[in-house]
Amino acid sequence: MKKVLVLYYSRTGNTEKMANAIAEGVQSSGNAEAEISYHVQTESLSLYDAILVGTPTYHHDMPVDFKNLFEEAAVQGISLKGKVGAAFGSYGWSGEGPKLILEIMKYKFEMQVVEPPLLAKYTPDQNMLTACRELGKRVSETLMNRT
Ligand SMILES: Cc1cc2nc3c(=O)[nH]c(=O)nc-3n(C[C@H](O)[C@H](O)[C@H](O)COP(=O)(O)O)c2cc1C
């Protein structure tokens, strides 16, 4: 069974709704297990086959917790090379957060990223939640095709 981390931050619940739908999509394939969490120990990142990060955009940026997480992973020399990565999140008008995360995954950690990031303007509607489930499913199918 492949392991997928759905790590997210959300102040008003919009990115959380996306994270839940993505985790549902991962589970629906039957070949991957989704762990949904607000926090992860840096060392644990290496345990997952795919890492999906949900971040809203506040002040044109990602939350400081995610900055610290990726900086710490780099300092500790944790290899995420080849793992599947994706980023998603709710935004209001500019939506930089998920794009910043995806850049770090791609250029610093050499992860195999799903592009572009999935962005929902404010509260995700039913179409967006369907797109979230599809993203989760796509990630688990990518993992299945690797074995
Ligand atoms: C203080 C504040 C700053 C914000 N800054 C941005 C911003 O720079 N760019 C943007 O696209 N949205 C911005 N937003 C909108 C949020 O990204 C949006 O409300 C989003 O739905 C929050 O997601 P969450 O419910 O997962 O926390 C801001 C919202 C607040 C309250």
Short mmCIF file of N, CA and C and ligand atoms in Angstrom, two decimals:
data_model
loop_
_atom_site.label_atom_id
_atom_site.label_comp_id
_atom_site.label_asym_id
_atom_site.label_seq_id
_atom_site.Cartn_x
_atom_site.Cartn_y
_atom_site.Cartn_z
N MET A 1 0.85 -1.20 0.00
CA MET A 1 0.00 0.00 0.00
C MET A 1 0.88 1.25 0.00
N LYS A 2 0.64 2.14 -0.94
CA LYS A 2 1.41 3.39 -1.01
C LYS A 2 0.89 4.37 0.04
N LYS A 3 1.79 5.21 0.50
CA LYS A 3 1.41 6.17 1.56
C LYS A 3 1.43 7.60 1.02
N VAL A 4 0.32 8.28 1.23
CA VAL A 4 0.19 9.65 0.73
C VAL A 4 -0.08 10.59 1.90
N LEU A 5 0.73 11.61 2.03
CA LEU A 5 0.50 12.62 3.07
C LEU A 5 -0.26 13.79 2.47
N VAL A 6 -1.39 14.14 3.10
CA VAL A 6 -2.11 15.36 2.72
C VAL A 6 -1.93 16.32 3.90
N LEU A 7 -0.99 17.22 3.74
CA LEU A 7 -0.62 18.15 4.81
C LEU A 7 -1.25 19.51 4.47
N TYR A 8 -1.96 20.10 5.41
CA TYR A 8 -2.60 21.36 5.06
C TYR A 8 -2.63 22.33 6.23
N TYR A 9 -2.88 23.58 5.89
CA TYR A 9 -3.10 24.65 6.87
C TYR A 9 -4.35 25.37 6.39
N SER A 10 -5.17 25.80 7.31
CA SER A 10 -6.39 26.52 6.92
C SER A 10 -6.89 27.35 8.09
N ARG A 11 -7.12 28.63 7.89
CA ARG A 11 -7.62 29.48 8.97
C ARG A 11 -9.14 29.49 9.01
N THR A 12 -9.78 29.51 7.83
CA THR A 12 -11.24 29.65 7.80
C THR A 12 -11.92 28.45 7.13
N GLY A 13 -11.19 27.36 6.95
CA GLY A 13 -11.80 26.10 6.53
C GLY A 13 -11.86 25.84 5.04
N ASN A 14 -11.48 26.81 4.21
CA ASN A 14 -11.61 26.59 2.76
C ASN A 14 -10.58 25.57 2.24
N THR A 15 -9.34 25.76 2.61
CA THR A 15 -8.31 24.80 2.18
C THR A 15 -8.55 23.44 2.82
N GLU A 16 -9.11 23.45 4.01
CA GLU A 16 -9.43 22.18 4.70
C GLU A 16 -10.43 21.36 3.89
N LYS A 17 -11.44 22.02 3.33
CA LYS A 17 -12.44 21.30 2.51
C LYS A 17 -11.75 20.64 1.32
N MET A 18 -10.81 21.37 0.72
CA MET A 18 -10.07 20.81 -0.42
C MET A 18 -9.25 19.60 0.03
N ALA A 19 -8.58 19.74 1.18
CA ALA A 19 -7.73 18.64 1.68
C ALA A 19 -8.57 17.38 1.91
N ASN A 20 -9.76 17.54 2.49
CA ASN A 20 -10.61 16.37 2.76
C ASN A 20 -11.02 15.68 1.46
N ALA A 21 -11.37 16.49 0.44
CA ALA A 21 -11.79 15.91 -0.84
C ALA A 21 -10.61 15.21 -1.53
N ILE A 22 -9.43 15.78 -1.43
CA ILE A 22 -8.25 15.17 -2.03
C ILE A 22 -7.96 13.82 -1.35
N ALA A 23 -8.04 13.81 -0.03
CA ALA A 23 -7.79 12.56 0.70
C ALA A 23 -8.82 11.49 0.29
N GLU A 24 -10.07 11.91 0.11
CA GLU A 24 -11.11 10.97 -0.37
C GLU A 24 -10.72 10.38 -1.72
N GLY A 25 -10.23 11.24 -2.61
CA GLY A 25 -9.82 10.79 -3.95
C GLY A 25 -8.66 9.80 -3.88
N VAL A 26 -7.73 10.06 -2.99
CA VAL A 26 -6.58 9.14 -2.83
C VAL A 26 -7.10 7.77 -2.39
N GLN A 27 -7.97 7.78 -1.38
CA GLN A 27 -8.48 6.52 -0.82
C GLN A 27 -9.33 5.76 -1.83
N SER A 28 -10.01 6.50 -2.72
CA SER A 28 -10.98 5.86 -3.63
C SER A 28 -10.31 4.88 -4.59
N SER A 29 -9.03 5.05 -4.83
CA SER A 29 -8.36 4.15 -5.78
C SER A 29 -8.11 2.78 -5.15
N GLY A 30 -8.11 2.72 -3.83
CA GLY A 30 -7.94 1.44 -3.16
C GLY A 30 -6.50 0.96 -3.06
N ASN A 31 -5.56 1.67 -3.66
CA ASN A 31 -4.18 1.20 -3.58
C ASN A 31 -3.26 2.14 -2.81
N ALA A 32 -3.85 3.20 -2.24
CA ALA A 32 -3.04 4.12 -1.46
C ALA A 32 -3.80 4.55 -0.22
N GLU A 33 -3.03 4.84 0.80
CA GLU A 33 -3.62 5.22 2.08
C GLU A 33 -3.29 6.70 2.29
N ALA A 34 -4.30 7.50 2.57
CA ALA A 34 -4.06 8.94 2.76
C ALA A 34 -4.01 9.25 4.25
N GLU A 35 -2.99 9.99 4.63
CA GLU A 35 -2.89 10.46 6.00
C GLU A 35 -3.06 11.97 5.94
N ILE A 36 -4.10 12.46 6.58
CA ILE A 36 -4.38 13.89 6.50
C ILE A 36 -3.96 14.54 7.81
N SER A 37 -3.19 15.62 7.71
CA SER A 37 -2.61 16.16 8.93
C SER A 37 -2.34 17.66 8.82
N TYR A 38 -2.30 18.28 9.98
CA TYR A 38 -1.98 19.70 10.08
C TYR A 38 -0.49 19.89 10.32
N HIS A 39 0.15 18.82 10.77
CA HIS A 39 1.56 18.95 11.15
C HIS A 39 2.28 17.64 10.89
N VAL A 40 3.55 17.74 10.51
CA VAL A 40 4.34 16.52 10.32
C VAL A 40 5.74 16.77 10.87
N GLN A 41 6.32 15.74 11.46
CA GLN A 41 7.73 15.83 11.88
C GLN A 41 8.58 15.82 10.62
N THR A 42 9.57 16.65 10.55
CA THR A 42 10.39 16.75 9.34
C THR A 42 10.93 15.37 8.90
N GLU A 43 11.43 14.62 9.86
CA GLU A 43 12.03 13.31 9.54
C GLU A 43 11.02 12.35 8.93
N SER A 44 9.73 12.56 9.24
CA SER A 44 8.70 11.63 8.73
C SER A 44 8.42 11.82 7.25
N LEU A 45 8.85 12.94 6.67
CA LEU A 45 8.54 13.18 5.26
C LEU A 45 9.04 12.06 4.36
N SER A 46 10.15 11.47 4.75
CA SER A 46 10.74 10.43 3.91
C SER A 46 9.90 9.14 3.90
N LEU A 47 8.92 9.03 4.80
CA LEU A 47 8.11 7.80 4.88
C LEU A 47 7.03 7.73 3.79
N TYR A 48 6.75 8.87 3.13
CA TYR A 48 5.62 8.92 2.20
C TYR A 48 6.06 8.77 0.75
N ASP A 49 5.19 8.19 -0.05
CA ASP A 49 5.44 8.08 -1.49
C ASP A 49 5.02 9.35 -2.21
N ALA A 50 4.04 10.05 -1.64
CA ALA A 50 3.58 11.30 -2.23
C ALA A 50 3.27 12.29 -1.11
N ILE A 51 3.57 13.56 -1.37
CA ILE A 51 3.32 14.61 -0.38
C ILE A 51 2.49 15.70 -1.06
N LEU A 52 1.28 15.91 -0.56
CA LEU A 52 0.38 16.91 -1.14
C LEU A 52 0.17 18.00 -0.08
N VAL A 53 0.51 19.22 -0.44
CA VAL A 53 0.47 20.30 0.55
C VAL A 53 -0.61 21.31 0.20
N GLY A 54 -1.48 21.57 1.18
CA GLY A 54 -2.56 22.53 1.00
C GLY A 54 -2.26 23.81 1.78
N THR A 55 -2.18 24.91 1.06
CA THR A 55 -1.91 26.18 1.73
C THR A 55 -2.78 27.31 1.18
N PRO A 56 -3.46 28.02 2.05
CA PRO A 56 -4.11 29.25 1.59
C PRO A 56 -3.01 30.28 1.34
N THR A 57 -3.39 31.40 0.75
CA THR A 57 -2.44 32.52 0.59
C THR A 57 -2.86 33.64 1.53
N TYR A 58 -1.98 33.95 2.46
CA TYR A 58 -2.18 35.13 3.31
C TYR A 58 -0.98 36.04 3.10
N HIS A 59 -1.26 37.29 2.81
CA HIS A 59 -0.19 38.29 2.62
C HIS A 59 0.80 37.83 1.54
N HIS A 60 0.26 37.31 0.45
CA HIS A 60 1.07 36.88 -0.70
C HIS A 60 2.06 35.78 -0.36
N ASP A 61 1.76 34.99 0.64
CA ASP A 61 2.78 34.04 1.10
C ASP A 61 2.15 32.74 1.59
N MET A 62 3.03 31.77 1.87
CA MET A 62 2.62 30.52 2.50
C MET A 62 2.80 30.66 4.02
N PRO A 63 2.18 29.79 4.82
CA PRO A 63 2.36 29.88 6.27
C PRO A 63 3.80 29.60 6.68
N VAL A 64 4.21 30.21 7.76
CA VAL A 64 5.59 30.06 8.21
C VAL A 64 5.92 28.61 8.57
N ASP A 65 4.93 27.85 9.02
CA ASP A 65 5.16 26.43 9.36
C ASP A 65 5.71 25.66 8.16
N PHE A 66 5.19 25.95 6.97
CA PHE A 66 5.65 25.22 5.78
C PHE A 66 7.04 25.69 5.37
N LYS A 67 7.31 26.98 5.55
CA LYS A 67 8.67 27.46 5.26
C LYS A 67 9.66 26.73 6.15
N ASN A 68 9.33 26.68 7.45
CA ASN A 68 10.24 26.02 8.40
C ASN A 68 10.41 24.54 8.07
N LEU A 69 9.31 23.90 7.69
CA LEU A 69 9.37 22.46 7.39
C LEU A 69 10.34 22.19 6.24
N PHE A 70 10.20 22.93 5.16
CA PHE A 70 11.07 22.66 4.00
C PHE A 70 12.51 23.12 4.25
N GLU A 71 12.67 24.20 4.98
CA GLU A 71 14.03 24.63 5.32
C GLU A 71 14.71 23.57 6.18
N GLU A 72 13.97 23.05 7.15
CA GLU A 72 14.51 22.04 8.05
C GLU A 72 14.85 20.75 7.29
N ALA A 73 13.98 20.38 6.37
CA ALA A 73 14.24 19.16 5.57
C ALA A 73 15.53 19.34 4.76
N ALA A 74 15.75 20.55 4.24
CA ALA A 74 16.98 20.81 3.47
C ALA A 74 18.20 20.75 4.39
N VAL A 75 18.09 21.37 5.57
CA VAL A 75 19.21 21.37 6.52
C VAL A 75 19.57 19.94 6.93
N GLN A 76 18.54 19.14 7.15
CA GLN A 76 18.78 17.76 7.59
C GLN A 76 19.17 16.84 6.43
N GLY A 77 19.15 17.38 5.21
CA GLY A 77 19.53 16.57 4.04
C GLY A 77 18.56 15.45 3.75
N ILE A 78 17.29 15.67 4.06
CA ILE A 78 16.26 14.65 3.79
C ILE A 78 15.98 14.61 2.29
N SER A 79 16.09 13.44 1.71
CA SER A 79 15.86 13.32 0.27
C SER A 79 14.39 13.04 -0.04
N LEU A 80 13.83 13.89 -0.90
CA LEU A 80 12.45 13.68 -1.34
C LEU A 80 12.44 13.43 -2.85
N LYS A 81 13.62 13.22 -3.40
CA LYS A 81 13.78 13.08 -4.84
C LYS A 81 12.89 11.96 -5.40
N GLY A 82 12.15 12.30 -6.46
CA GLY A 82 11.33 11.30 -7.12
C GLY A 82 9.98 11.05 -6.47
N LYS A 83 9.76 11.56 -5.26
CA LYS A 83 8.43 11.40 -4.66
C LYS A 83 7.46 12.28 -5.44
N VAL A 84 6.20 11.87 -5.44
CA VAL A 84 5.18 12.68 -6.13
C VAL A 84 4.79 13.85 -5.22
N GLY A 85 4.71 15.04 -5.79
CA GLY A 85 4.35 16.23 -5.02
C GLY A 85 3.22 16.99 -5.70
N ALA A 86 2.36 17.59 -4.88
CA ALA A 86 1.31 18.45 -5.44
C ALA A 86 1.00 19.53 -4.41
N ALA A 87 0.46 20.63 -4.88
CA ALA A 87 0.10 21.73 -3.98
C ALA A 87 -1.27 22.26 -4.37
N PHE A 88 -2.00 22.71 -3.37
CA PHE A 88 -3.36 23.21 -3.61
C PHE A 88 -3.70 24.22 -2.52
N GLY A 89 -4.77 24.96 -2.74
CA GLY A 89 -5.19 25.87 -1.68
C GLY A 89 -6.21 26.88 -2.13
N SER A 90 -6.85 27.46 -1.14
CA SER A 90 -7.82 28.52 -1.39
C SER A 90 -7.11 29.88 -1.37
N TYR A 91 -7.64 30.80 -2.15
CA TYR A 91 -7.04 32.13 -2.22
C TYR A 91 -8.14 33.16 -2.46
N GLY A 92 -7.75 34.44 -2.40
CA GLY A 92 -8.73 35.50 -2.66
C GLY A 92 -8.48 36.22 -3.96
N TRP A 93 -7.24 36.62 -4.23
CA TRP A 93 -6.99 37.42 -5.44
C TRP A 93 -5.64 37.15 -6.08
N SER A 94 -4.67 36.59 -5.36
CA SER A 94 -3.36 36.41 -5.99
C SER A 94 -2.88 34.96 -5.94
N GLY A 95 -3.09 34.28 -4.84
CA GLY A 95 -2.87 32.83 -4.77
C GLY A 95 -1.44 32.35 -4.91
N GLU A 96 -0.47 33.06 -4.34
CA GLU A 96 0.93 32.64 -4.48
C GLU A 96 1.29 31.36 -3.71
N GLY A 97 0.61 31.11 -2.58
CA GLY A 97 1.03 30.03 -1.67
C GLY A 97 1.33 28.70 -2.34
N PRO A 98 0.35 28.10 -3.03
CA PRO A 98 0.61 26.79 -3.64
C PRO A 98 1.70 26.84 -4.71
N LYS A 99 1.81 27.94 -5.44
CA LYS A 99 2.85 28.03 -6.47
C LYS A 99 4.24 28.01 -5.83
N LEU A 100 4.38 28.70 -4.70
CA LEU A 100 5.66 28.72 -3.99
C LEU A 100 6.05 27.33 -3.50
N ILE A 101 5.07 26.61 -2.96
CA ILE A 101 5.34 25.25 -2.46
C ILE A 101 5.77 24.35 -3.61
N LEU A 102 5.06 24.45 -4.72
CA LEU A 102 5.36 23.57 -5.86
C LEU A 102 6.77 23.85 -6.40
N GLU A 103 7.17 25.11 -6.41
CA GLU A 103 8.54 25.46 -6.85
C GLU A 103 9.59 24.81 -5.98
N ILE A 104 9.38 24.87 -4.68
CA ILE A 104 10.36 24.27 -3.75
C ILE A 104 10.43 22.76 -3.97
N MET A 105 9.25 22.14 -4.11
CA MET A 105 9.22 20.69 -4.34
C MET A 105 10.00 20.33 -5.61
N LYS A 106 9.77 21.14 -6.65
CA LYS A 106 10.34 20.81 -7.95
C LYS A 106 11.83 21.14 -8.03
N TYR A 107 12.18 22.36 -7.66
CA TYR A 107 13.57 22.81 -7.89
C TYR A 107 14.53 22.45 -6.76
N LYS A 108 14.07 22.47 -5.54
CA LYS A 108 14.98 22.14 -4.44
C LYS A 108 15.01 20.64 -4.18
N PHE A 109 13.81 20.01 -4.13
CA PHE A 109 13.77 18.61 -3.71
C PHE A 109 13.65 17.62 -4.87
N GLU A 110 13.58 18.12 -6.07
CA GLU A 110 13.52 17.26 -7.27
C GLU A 110 12.41 16.21 -7.18
N MET A 111 11.27 16.68 -6.68
CA MET A 111 10.10 15.80 -6.64
C MET A 111 9.43 15.80 -8.01
N GLN A 112 8.63 14.76 -8.25
CA GLN A 112 7.87 14.69 -9.50
C GLN A 112 6.54 15.40 -9.23
N VAL A 113 6.41 16.65 -9.69
CA VAL A 113 5.25 17.44 -9.27
C VAL A 113 4.11 17.40 -10.28
N VAL A 114 2.92 17.52 -9.74
CA VAL A 114 1.71 17.63 -10.57
C VAL A 114 1.47 19.13 -10.79
N GLU A 115 1.53 19.54 -12.05
CA GLU A 115 1.35 20.96 -12.36
C GLU A 115 0.10 21.17 -13.20
N PRO A 116 -0.54 22.33 -13.11
CA PRO A 116 -0.29 23.43 -12.17
C PRO A 116 -0.89 23.11 -10.80
N PRO A 117 -0.64 23.96 -9.79
CA PRO A 117 -1.29 23.74 -8.50
C PRO A 117 -2.80 23.93 -8.63
N LEU A 118 -3.54 23.30 -7.71
CA LEU A 118 -5.00 23.41 -7.75
C LEU A 118 -5.43 24.55 -6.83
N LEU A 119 -6.06 25.58 -7.43
CA LEU A 119 -6.42 26.78 -6.67
C LEU A 119 -7.93 26.98 -6.66
N ALA A 120 -8.48 27.24 -5.48
CA ALA A 120 -9.91 27.55 -5.36
C ALA A 120 -10.06 28.98 -4.89
N LYS A 121 -10.89 29.74 -5.59
CA LYS A 121 -11.14 31.11 -5.13
C LYS A 121 -12.13 31.05 -3.96
N TYR A 122 -11.67 31.46 -2.79
CA TYR A 122 -12.44 31.39 -1.54
C TYR A 122 -13.00 29.98 -1.33
N THR A 123 -14.31 29.86 -1.06
CA THR A 123 -14.87 28.55 -0.70
C THR A 123 -14.96 27.65 -1.94
N PRO A 124 -14.38 26.45 -1.88
CA PRO A 124 -14.46 25.57 -3.05
C PRO A 124 -15.90 25.13 -3.33
N ASP A 125 -16.33 25.26 -4.59
CA ASP A 125 -17.69 24.80 -4.95
C ASP A 125 -17.64 23.31 -5.32
N GLN A 126 -18.79 22.76 -5.71
CA GLN A 126 -18.85 21.31 -6.00
C GLN A 126 -17.90 20.93 -7.13
N ASN A 127 -17.79 21.78 -8.16
CA ASN A 127 -16.87 21.46 -9.26
C ASN A 127 -15.43 21.40 -8.77
N MET A 128 -15.11 22.33 -7.90
CA MET A 128 -13.74 22.34 -7.35
C MET A 128 -13.49 21.12 -6.48
N LEU A 129 -14.49 20.72 -5.69
CA LEU A 129 -14.32 19.54 -4.84
C LEU A 129 -14.17 18.28 -5.70
N THR A 130 -14.86 18.26 -6.84
CA THR A 130 -14.68 17.14 -7.77
C THR A 130 -13.25 17.15 -8.31
N ALA A 131 -12.76 18.34 -8.65
CA ALA A 131 -11.37 18.45 -9.15
C ALA A 131 -10.38 18.00 -8.07
N CYS A 132 -10.70 18.28 -6.83
CA CYS A 132 -9.83 17.84 -5.72
C CYS A 132 -9.80 16.31 -5.63
N ARG A 133 -10.99 15.70 -5.71
CA ARG A 133 -11.03 14.22 -5.66
C ARG A 133 -10.25 13.64 -6.82
N GLU A 134 -10.37 14.28 -7.99
CA GLU A 134 -9.65 13.79 -9.17
C GLU A 134 -8.14 13.92 -8.99
N LEU A 135 -7.71 14.99 -8.36
CA LEU A 135 -6.27 15.15 -8.10
C LEU A 135 -5.77 14.01 -7.21
N GLY A 136 -6.53 13.74 -6.14
CA GLY A 136 -6.13 12.66 -5.23
C GLY A 136 -6.06 11.32 -5.95
N LYS A 137 -7.04 11.09 -6.82
CA LYS A 137 -7.09 9.84 -7.56
C LYS A 137 -5.91 9.75 -8.54
N ARG A 138 -5.63 10.88 -9.18
CA ARG A 138 -4.54 10.91 -10.15
C ARG A 138 -3.19 10.61 -9.48
N VAL A 139 -3.02 11.15 -8.29
CA VAL A 139 -1.77 10.89 -7.56
C VAL A 139 -1.66 9.41 -7.22
N SER A 140 -2.72 8.82 -6.73
CA SER A 140 -2.60 7.40 -6.36
C SER A 140 -2.45 6.52 -7.59
N GLU A 141 -3.04 6.92 -8.72
CA GLU A 141 -2.84 6.14 -9.96
C GLU A 141 -1.40 6.27 -10.46
N THR A 142 -0.83 7.46 -10.31
CA THR A 142 0.58 7.65 -10.68
C THR A 142 1.46 6.72 -9.86
N LEU A 143 1.16 6.61 -8.58
CA LEU A 143 1.95 5.73 -7.71
C LEU A 143 1.76 4.27 -8.10
N MET A 144 0.53 3.91 -8.44
CA MET A 144 0.22 2.51 -8.81
C MET A 144 0.99 2.13 -10.07
N ASN A 145 1.08 3.07 -11.02
CA ASN A 145 1.75 2.77 -12.29
C ASN A 145 3.26 2.67 -12.15
N ARG A 146 3.77 3.04 -11.00
CA ARG A 146 5.21 2.96 -10.79
C ARG A 146 5.66 1.57 -10.41
N THR A 147 4.72 0.76 -9.89
CA THR A 147 5.16 -0.54 -9.35
C THR A 147 5.01 -1.63 -10.40
C1 LIG B 1 -5.51 39.04 6.35
C2 LIG B 1 -5.73 38.32 5.03
C3 LIG B 1 -4.76 38.38 4.04
C4 LIG B 1 -4.97 37.75 2.81
N1 LIG B 1 -4.01 37.85 1.83
C5 LIG B 1 -4.23 37.27 0.62
C6 LIG B 1 -3.28 37.41 -0.43
O1 LIG B 1 -2.23 38.01 -0.30
N2 LIG B 1 -3.57 36.82 -1.63
C7 LIG B 1 -4.71 36.10 -1.84
O2 LIG B 1 -4.89 35.56 -2.92
N3 LIG B 1 -5.64 35.97 -0.86
C8 LIG B 1 -5.42 36.52 0.36
N4 LIG B 1 -6.35 36.37 1.36
C9 LIG B 1 -7.58 35.58 1.12
C10 LIG B 1 -7.46 34.15 1.66
O3 LIG B 1 -6.45 33.44 0.94
C11 LIG B 1 -8.80 33.44 1.48
O4 LIG B 1 -9.72 34.02 2.41
C12 LIG B 1 -8.76 31.95 1.65
O5 LIG B 1 -10.03 31.42 1.34
C13 LIG B 1 -8.37 31.51 3.05
O6 LIG B 1 -8.26 30.11 3.06
P1 LIG B 1 -8.51 29.22 4.39
O7 LIG B 1 -9.99 29.23 4.69
O8 LIG B 1 -8.05 27.84 4.02
O9 LIG B 1 -7.70 29.81 5.50
C14 LIG B 1 -6.16 37.01 2.59
C15 LIG B 1 -7.12 36.94 3.62
C16 LIG B 1 -6.90 37.59 4.83
C17 LIG B 1 -7.96 37.47 5.90
#
